[in-house]
Amino acid sequence: GESVGLHLPTLSVQEGDNSIINCAYSNSASDYFIWYKQESGKGPQFIIDIRSNMDKRQGQRVTVLLNKTVKHLSLQIAATQPGDSAVYFCAERWGNTGKLIFGQGTTLQVKP
Amino acid sequence: NAGVTQTPKFQVLKTGQSMTLQCAQDMNHNSMYWYRQDPGMGLRLIYYSASEGTTDKGEVPNGYNVSRLNKREFSLRLESAAPSQTSVYFCASSGGWTGELFFGEGSRLTVL
């Protein structure tokens, strides 16, 4: 079946640098995309979302970009901090069914 | 405000035993979800409930049953546990059109 996938399993960045985490999705019917952060031993936490009729959305230090032409989603984190170290998941919602399908995750490691 | 509460947090079962994971939310959300997370993988949807009285299969429903007891509670049952069901199970809820899910802390299940 169709699924969400991530390009890289681990990303290592220097503290203060910008991070870019990528995600490829294959379900053209998905209408909503979300990024989650998961710290060790905890449940995922919502970071930012974007609807399919948008191509960019900004939050505090984070930006999500959506390219529907190539079915690609990215999360940009500005001035990465040690507290940003976690696993990041993208997720897509299949139309209006409410089913939220997650990708495999990218581990972000921030070097001091 | 407790949010999403899962019990138990840890459980060890023998193959063939049955058990029920309990989940309750106090945010008056309509939708509730059960995911499992295996090492190195993202969250996979087992079952979800769009509203009280309705349930629907997710990506990996085999070997599980669910009950949406009322608006607050959504339980996941393993009738005959298998080692392949060793995983961390997350319950989540959402309250509106957006996909923002609020997750519990997870239940770590080991089947010997």
PDB file of C-alpha atoms in Angstrom:
ATOM      1  CA  GLY A   1       0.000   0.000   0.000  1.00  0.00           C
ATOM      2  CA  GLU A   2       0.951   3.599  -0.171  1.00  0.00           C
ATOM      3  CA  SER A   3       3.068   4.873   2.651  1.00  0.00           C
ATOM      4  CA  VAL A   4       5.046   7.805   3.928  1.00  0.00           C
ATOM      5  CA  GLY A   5       8.808   7.424   3.966  1.00  0.00           C
ATOM      6  CA  LEU A   6      11.823   9.432   5.036  1.00  0.00           C
ATOM      7  CA  HIS A   7      15.010   9.846   3.055  1.00  0.00           C
ATOM      8  CA  LEU A   8      17.589   9.606   5.847  1.00  0.00           C
ATOM      9  CA  PRO A   9      17.426   7.647   9.077  1.00  0.00           C
ATOM     10  CA  THR A  10      19.904   9.872  10.975  1.00  0.00           C
ATOM     11  CA  LEU A  11      20.866  13.521  10.644  1.00  0.00           C
ATOM     12  CA  SER A  12      23.747  15.008  12.601  1.00  0.00           C
ATOM     13  CA  VAL A  13      24.130  18.802  12.805  1.00  0.00           C
ATOM     14  CA  GLN A  14      26.203  21.303  14.724  1.00  0.00           C
ATOM     15  CA  GLU A  15      24.465  23.370  17.382  1.00  0.00           C
ATOM     16  CA  GLY A  16      23.392  26.662  15.870  1.00  0.00           C
ATOM     17  CA  ASP A  17      23.176  25.337  12.320  1.00  0.00           C
ATOM     18  CA  ASN A  18      19.920  24.899  10.440  1.00  0.00           C
ATOM     19  CA  SER A  19      18.471  21.405  10.032  1.00  0.00           C
ATOM     20  CA  ILE A  20      16.433  20.076   7.165  1.00  0.00           C
ATOM     21  CA  ILE A  21      14.537  16.829   7.531  1.00  0.00           C
ATOM     22  CA  ASN A  22      12.920  15.371   4.443  1.00  0.00           C
ATOM     23  CA  CYS A  23       9.918  13.182   3.827  1.00  0.00           C
ATOM     24  CA  ALA A  24       8.471  11.576   0.711  1.00  0.00           C
ATOM     25  CA  TYR A  25       4.852  10.593   0.514  1.00  0.00           C
ATOM     26  CA  SER A  26       3.065   8.621  -2.148  1.00  0.00           C
ATOM     27  CA  ASN A  27      -0.647   9.028  -1.475  1.00  0.00           C
ATOM     28  CA  SER A  28      -1.862  11.799  -3.746  1.00  0.00           C
ATOM     29  CA  ALA A  29      -5.182  11.832  -1.878  1.00  0.00           C
ATOM     30  CA  SER A  30      -3.553  12.975   1.357  1.00  0.00           C
ATOM     31  CA  ASP A  31      -4.855  16.393   2.286  1.00  0.00           C
ATOM     32  CA  TYR A  32      -3.010  17.175   5.469  1.00  0.00           C
ATOM     33  CA  PHE A  33       0.527  16.670   6.724  1.00  0.00           C
ATOM     34  CA  ILE A  34       2.015  16.911  10.149  1.00  0.00           C
ATOM     35  CA  TRP A  35       5.450  16.799  11.718  1.00  0.00           C
ATOM     36  CA  TYR A  36       5.916  15.193  15.110  1.00  0.00           C
ATOM     37  CA  LYS A  37       8.863  15.103  17.484  1.00  0.00           C
ATOM     38  CA  GLN A  38       9.467  12.151  19.735  1.00  0.00           C
ATOM     39  CA  GLU A  39      11.904  12.208  22.602  1.00  0.00           C
ATOM     40  CA  SER A  40      13.208   9.021  24.119  1.00  0.00           C
ATOM     41  CA  GLY A  41      10.605   7.213  26.193  1.00  0.00           C
ATOM     42  CA  LYS A  42       7.827   9.629  25.358  1.00  0.00           C
ATOM     43  CA  GLY A  43       4.910   9.831  23.001  1.00  0.00           C
ATOM     44  CA  PRO A  44       5.155  11.975  19.841  1.00  0.00           C
ATOM     45  CA  GLN A  45       4.507  15.676  20.166  1.00  0.00           C
ATOM     46  CA  PHE A  46       2.978  17.878  17.500  1.00  0.00           C
ATOM     47  CA  ILE A  47       5.365  20.387  15.907  1.00  0.00           C
ATOM     48  CA  ILE A  48       3.691  21.911  12.892  1.00  0.00           C
ATOM     49  CA  ASP A  49       1.143  21.037  10.234  1.00  0.00           C
ATOM     50  CA  ILE A  50       0.289  22.048   6.692  1.00  0.00           C
ATOM     51  CA  ARG A  51      -2.740  21.560   4.512  1.00  0.00           C
ATOM     52  CA  SER A  52      -2.451  20.388   0.947  1.00  0.00           C
ATOM     53  CA  ASN A  53      -3.589  23.755  -0.432  1.00  0.00           C
ATOM     54  CA  MET A  54      -0.486  25.414   1.035  1.00  0.00           C
ATOM     55  CA  ASP A  55       3.174  25.107   0.130  1.00  0.00           C
ATOM     56  CA  LYS A  56       4.802  26.700   3.146  1.00  0.00           C
ATOM     57  CA  ARG A  57       3.992  27.313   6.772  1.00  0.00           C
ATOM     58  CA  GLN A  58       6.154  28.832   9.469  1.00  0.00           C
ATOM     59  CA  GLY A  59       6.192  28.389  13.187  1.00  0.00           C
ATOM     60  CA  GLN A  60       8.587  29.331  15.899  1.00  0.00           C
ATOM     61  CA  ARG A  61      12.019  28.293  14.529  1.00  0.00           C
ATOM     62  CA  VAL A  62      10.361  25.712  12.291  1.00  0.00           C
ATOM     63  CA  THR A  63       9.147  25.829   8.714  1.00  0.00           C
ATOM     64  CA  VAL A  64       7.357  23.122   6.782  1.00  0.00           C
ATOM     65  CA  LEU A  65       7.517  23.043   2.998  1.00  0.00           C
ATOM     66  CA  LEU A  66       5.191  20.999   0.828  1.00  0.00           C
ATOM     67  CA  ASN A  67       5.876  20.191  -2.809  1.00  0.00           C
ATOM     68  CA  LYS A  68       2.886  18.316  -4.171  1.00  0.00           C
ATOM     69  CA  THR A  69       4.414  17.990  -7.629  1.00  0.00           C
ATOM     70  CA  VAL A  70       7.079  15.617  -6.363  1.00  0.00           C
ATOM     71  CA  LYS A  71       5.179  14.548  -3.248  1.00  0.00           C
ATOM     72  CA  HIS A  72       7.812  15.880  -0.881  1.00  0.00           C
ATOM     73  CA  LEU A  73       7.599  17.380   2.569  1.00  0.00           C
ATOM     74  CA  SER A  74      10.399  18.952   4.568  1.00  0.00           C
ATOM     75  CA  LEU A  75      10.888  20.331   8.051  1.00  0.00           C
ATOM     76  CA  GLN A  76      13.403  23.102   8.557  1.00  0.00           C
ATOM     77  CA  ILE A  77      14.636  23.905  12.047  1.00  0.00           C
ATOM     78  CA  ALA A  78      16.504  27.180  12.433  1.00  0.00           C
ATOM     79  CA  ALA A  79      19.416  27.549  14.848  1.00  0.00           C
ATOM     80  CA  THR A  80      19.242  23.949  15.998  1.00  0.00           C
ATOM     81  CA  GLN A  81      19.616  23.456  19.741  1.00  0.00           C
ATOM     82  CA  PRO A  82      20.561  20.424  21.852  1.00  0.00           C
ATOM     83  CA  GLY A  83      16.942  20.213  22.953  1.00  0.00           C
ATOM     84  CA  ASP A  84      15.977  19.542  19.350  1.00  0.00           C
ATOM     85  CA  SER A  85      17.681  16.144  19.482  1.00  0.00           C
ATOM     86  CA  ALA A  86      14.901  13.608  18.953  1.00  0.00           C
ATOM     87  CA  VAL A  87      13.257  11.448  16.321  1.00  0.00           C
ATOM     88  CA  TYR A  88      11.132  13.369  13.856  1.00  0.00           C
ATOM     89  CA  PHE A  89       8.205  11.826  12.024  1.00  0.00           C
ATOM     90  CA  CYS A  90       6.142  13.116   9.195  1.00  0.00           C
ATOM     91  CA  ALA A  91       2.589  11.908   8.918  1.00  0.00           C
ATOM     92  CA  GLU A  92      -0.089  12.199   6.283  1.00  0.00           C
ATOM     93  CA  ARG A  93      -3.818  12.078   6.596  1.00  0.00           C
ATOM     94  CA  TRP A  94      -5.594   9.972   4.035  1.00  0.00           C
ATOM     95  CA  GLY A  95      -8.267  12.255   2.649  1.00  0.00           C
ATOM     96  CA  ASN A  96     -11.002  12.873   5.170  1.00  0.00           C
ATOM     97  CA  THR A  97     -10.968   9.377   6.651  1.00  0.00           C
ATOM     98  CA  GLY A  98      -9.084  10.582   9.673  1.00  0.00           C
ATOM     99  CA  LYS A  99      -6.421   7.922   9.304  1.00  0.00           C
ATOM    100  CA  LEU A 100      -3.048   9.414  10.118  1.00  0.00           C
ATOM    101  CA  ILE A 101      -0.180   7.380   8.664  1.00  0.00           C
ATOM    102  CA  PHE A 102       3.365   7.910   9.911  1.00  0.00           C
ATOM    103  CA  GLY A 103       6.719   7.557   8.204  1.00  0.00           C
ATOM    104  CA  GLN A 104       9.695   5.705   9.686  1.00  0.00           C
ATOM    105  CA  GLY A 105      11.333   8.683  11.351  1.00  0.00           C
ATOM    106  CA  THR A 106      14.629  10.589  11.207  1.00  0.00           C
ATOM    107  CA  THR A 107      16.873  10.806  14.228  1.00  0.00           C
ATOM    108  CA  LEU A 108      18.292  14.298  14.664  1.00  0.00           C
ATOM    109  CA  GLN A 109      21.532  14.504  16.619  1.00  0.00           C
ATOM    110  CA  VAL A 110      22.773  17.933  17.641  1.00  0.00           C
ATOM    111  CA  LYS A 111      26.489  18.223  18.327  1.00  0.00           C
ATOM    112  CA  PRO A 112      27.580  20.864  20.850  1.00  0.00           C
TER     113      PRO A 112
ATOM    114  CA  ASN B   1      -5.215  18.111  33.030  1.00  0.00           C
ATOM    115  CA  ALA B   2      -4.190  14.483  32.430  1.00  0.00           C
ATOM    116  CA  GLY B   3      -4.661  14.434  28.620  1.00  0.00           C
ATOM    117  CA  VAL B   4      -4.375  10.847  27.359  1.00  0.00           C
ATOM    118  CA  THR B   5      -3.799   8.156  29.964  1.00  0.00           C
ATOM    119  CA  GLN B   6      -2.760   4.608  29.134  1.00  0.00           C
ATOM    120  CA  THR B   7      -2.610   1.595  31.408  1.00  0.00           C
ATOM    121  CA  PRO B   8      -0.620  -0.462  32.045  1.00  0.00           C
ATOM    122  CA  LYS B   9       2.723   1.163  31.246  1.00  0.00           C
ATOM    123  CA  PHE B  10       4.540  -2.163  31.189  1.00  0.00           C
ATOM    124  CA  GLN B  11       3.303  -5.716  30.708  1.00  0.00           C
ATOM    125  CA  VAL B  12       4.925  -9.080  30.106  1.00  0.00           C
ATOM    126  CA  LEU B  13       2.793 -11.852  28.643  1.00  0.00           C
ATOM    127  CA  LYS B  14       3.324 -15.429  27.627  1.00  0.00           C
ATOM    128  CA  THR B  15       2.399 -16.555  24.145  1.00  0.00           C
ATOM    129  CA  GLY B  16      -1.314 -17.275  23.959  1.00  0.00           C
ATOM    130  CA  GLN B  17      -2.321 -15.107  26.898  1.00  0.00           C
ATOM    131  CA  SER B  18      -4.834 -12.330  26.470  1.00  0.00           C
ATOM    132  CA  MET B  19      -4.851  -8.792  27.769  1.00  0.00           C
ATOM    133  CA  THR B  20      -6.468  -5.406  27.298  1.00  0.00           C
ATOM    134  CA  LEU B  21      -4.724  -2.068  27.050  1.00  0.00           C
ATOM    135  CA  GLN B  22      -6.812   0.749  28.418  1.00  0.00           C
ATOM    136  CA  CYS B  23      -6.868   4.319  27.176  1.00  0.00           C
ATOM    137  CA  ALA B  24      -8.808   7.305  28.408  1.00  0.00           C
ATOM    138  CA  GLN B  25      -8.778  10.968  27.385  1.00  0.00           C
ATOM    139  CA  ASP B  26     -10.233  13.909  29.216  1.00  0.00           C
ATOM    140  CA  MET B  27     -10.181  16.446  26.372  1.00  0.00           C
ATOM    141  CA  ASN B  28     -13.663  15.631  25.034  1.00  0.00           C
ATOM    142  CA  HIS B  29     -12.133  14.505  21.744  1.00  0.00           C
ATOM    143  CA  ASN B  30     -14.187  12.623  19.211  1.00  0.00           C
ATOM    144  CA  SER B  31     -11.417  10.590  17.578  1.00  0.00           C
ATOM    145  CA  MET B  32      -9.141   8.056  19.218  1.00  0.00           C
ATOM    146  CA  TYR B  33      -6.360   5.890  17.847  1.00  0.00           C
ATOM    147  CA  TRP B  34      -4.137   2.948  18.680  1.00  0.00           C
ATOM    148  CA  TYR B  35      -0.641   2.756  17.188  1.00  0.00           C
ATOM    149  CA  ARG B  36       2.232   0.384  17.684  1.00  0.00           C
ATOM    150  CA  GLN B  37       5.882   1.359  17.416  1.00  0.00           C
ATOM    151  CA  ASP B  38       8.620  -1.157  16.789  1.00  0.00           C
ATOM    152  CA  PRO B  39      12.364  -0.382  17.011  1.00  0.00           C
ATOM    153  CA  GLY B  40      13.618   1.553  14.001  1.00  0.00           C
ATOM    154  CA  MET B  41      10.143   2.026  12.676  1.00  0.00           C
ATOM    155  CA  GLY B  42       7.508   4.673  12.729  1.00  0.00           C
ATOM    156  CA  LEU B  43       4.122   4.375  14.307  1.00  0.00           C
ATOM    157  CA  ARG B  44       1.733   2.026  12.555  1.00  0.00           C
ATOM    158  CA  LEU B  45      -1.979   2.491  12.933  1.00  0.00           C
ATOM    159  CA  ILE B  46      -3.780  -0.528  14.376  1.00  0.00           C
ATOM    160  CA  TYR B  47      -7.334   0.759  14.777  1.00  0.00           C
ATOM    161  CA  TYR B  48      -8.993   4.087  15.096  1.00  0.00           C
ATOM    162  CA  SER B  49     -12.365   5.411  16.136  1.00  0.00           C
ATOM    163  CA  ALA B  50     -13.669   8.543  14.471  1.00  0.00           C
ATOM    164  CA  SER B  51     -16.426   8.934  17.037  1.00  0.00           C
ATOM    165  CA  GLU B  52     -18.173   7.103  19.808  1.00  0.00           C
ATOM    166  CA  GLY B  53     -19.703   3.912  18.478  1.00  0.00           C
ATOM    167  CA  THR B  54     -17.511   3.614  15.403  1.00  0.00           C
ATOM    168  CA  THR B  55     -14.222   1.825  14.803  1.00  0.00           C
ATOM    169  CA  ASP B  56     -12.159   1.197  11.704  1.00  0.00           C
ATOM    170  CA  LYS B  57      -9.105  -0.861  10.817  1.00  0.00           C
ATOM    171  CA  GLY B  58      -5.752   0.752  10.299  1.00  0.00           C
ATOM    172  CA  GLU B  59      -2.582  -0.595   8.708  1.00  0.00           C
ATOM    173  CA  VAL B  60      -1.977  -3.565  11.002  1.00  0.00           C
ATOM    174  CA  PRO B  61      -5.246  -4.716  12.643  1.00  0.00           C
ATOM    175  CA  ASN B  62      -4.667  -8.484  12.613  1.00  0.00           C
ATOM    176  CA  GLY B  63      -4.493 -10.013  16.079  1.00  0.00           C
ATOM    177  CA  TYR B  64      -6.214  -7.077  17.761  1.00  0.00           C
ATOM    178  CA  ASN B  65      -9.703  -5.984  18.679  1.00  0.00           C
ATOM    179  CA  VAL B  66     -10.900  -2.643  19.974  1.00  0.00           C
ATOM    180  CA  SER B  67     -13.821  -1.243  21.884  1.00  0.00           C
ATOM    181  CA  ARG B  68     -14.891   2.369  22.007  1.00  0.00           C
ATOM    182  CA  LEU B  69     -16.599   2.093  25.361  1.00  0.00           C
ATOM    183  CA  ASN B  70     -17.733   5.710  25.462  1.00  0.00           C
ATOM    184  CA  LYS B  71     -16.384   9.035  24.280  1.00  0.00           C
ATOM    185  CA  ARG B  72     -13.557   8.965  26.793  1.00  0.00           C
ATOM    186  CA  GLU B  73     -12.319   5.399  26.542  1.00  0.00           C
ATOM    187  CA  PHE B  74     -10.856   3.271  23.771  1.00  0.00           C
ATOM    188  CA  SER B  75      -9.433  -0.140  24.631  1.00  0.00           C
ATOM    189  CA  LEU B  76      -7.193  -2.475  22.653  1.00  0.00           C
ATOM    190  CA  ARG B  77      -7.404  -6.219  23.218  1.00  0.00           C
ATOM    191  CA  LEU B  78      -4.996  -8.972  22.329  1.00  0.00           C
ATOM    192  CA  GLU B  79      -6.949 -12.227  22.400  1.00  0.00           C
ATOM    193  CA  SER B  80      -3.974 -14.577  21.967  1.00  0.00           C
ATOM    194  CA  ALA B  81      -0.684 -12.747  22.270  1.00  0.00           C
ATOM    195  CA  ALA B  82       2.199 -13.616  19.953  1.00  0.00           C
ATOM    196  CA  PRO B  83       5.897 -12.619  20.168  1.00  0.00           C
ATOM    197  CA  SER B  84       5.392 -10.502  17.030  1.00  0.00           C
ATOM    198  CA  GLN B  85       3.144  -8.275  19.116  1.00  0.00           C
ATOM    199  CA  THR B  86       6.022  -7.236  21.328  1.00  0.00           C
ATOM    200  CA  SER B  87       6.039  -3.496  20.849  1.00  0.00           C
ATOM    201  CA  VAL B  88       5.311  -0.120  22.391  1.00  0.00           C
ATOM    202  CA  TYR B  89       1.659   0.790  22.029  1.00  0.00           C
ATOM    203  CA  PHE B  90       0.472   4.378  21.889  1.00  0.00           C
ATOM    204  CA  CYS B  91      -3.031   5.653  22.275  1.00  0.00           C
ATOM    205  CA  ALA B  92      -3.895   9.061  20.862  1.00  0.00           C
ATOM    206  CA  SER B  93      -6.875  11.340  20.506  1.00  0.00           C
ATOM    207  CA  SER B  94      -7.814  14.297  18.350  1.00  0.00           C
ATOM    208  CA  GLY B  95     -10.625  16.751  18.632  1.00  0.00           C
ATOM    209  CA  GLY B  96     -11.196  18.427  15.340  1.00  0.00           C
ATOM    210  CA  TRP B  97     -10.581  18.599  11.649  1.00  0.00           C
ATOM    211  CA  THR B  98      -6.871  19.048  12.110  1.00  0.00           C
ATOM    212  CA  GLY B  99      -4.640  16.052  12.435  1.00  0.00           C
ATOM    213  CA  GLU B 100      -3.085  17.094  15.686  1.00  0.00           C
ATOM    214  CA  LEU B 101      -3.004  14.001  17.809  1.00  0.00           C
ATOM    215  CA  PHE B 102      -2.366  14.045  21.507  1.00  0.00           C
ATOM    216  CA  PHE B 103      -0.484  10.947  22.574  1.00  0.00           C
ATOM    217  CA  GLY B 104      -0.289   8.995  25.772  1.00  0.00           C
ATOM    218  CA  GLU B 105       3.043   7.981  27.250  1.00  0.00           C
ATOM    219  CA  GLY B 106       2.930   4.508  25.737  1.00  0.00           C
ATOM    220  CA  SER B 107       2.536   0.942  26.977  1.00  0.00           C
ATOM    221  CA  ARG B 108       5.514  -1.359  26.583  1.00  0.00           C
ATOM    222  CA  LEU B 109       4.371  -4.930  25.935  1.00  0.00           C
ATOM    223  CA  THR B 110       6.657  -7.956  25.817  1.00  0.00           C
ATOM    224  CA  VAL B 111       5.352 -11.326  24.691  1.00  0.00           C
ATOM    225  CA  LEU B 112       7.585 -14.273  25.556  1.00  0.00           C
TER     226      LEU B 112
END
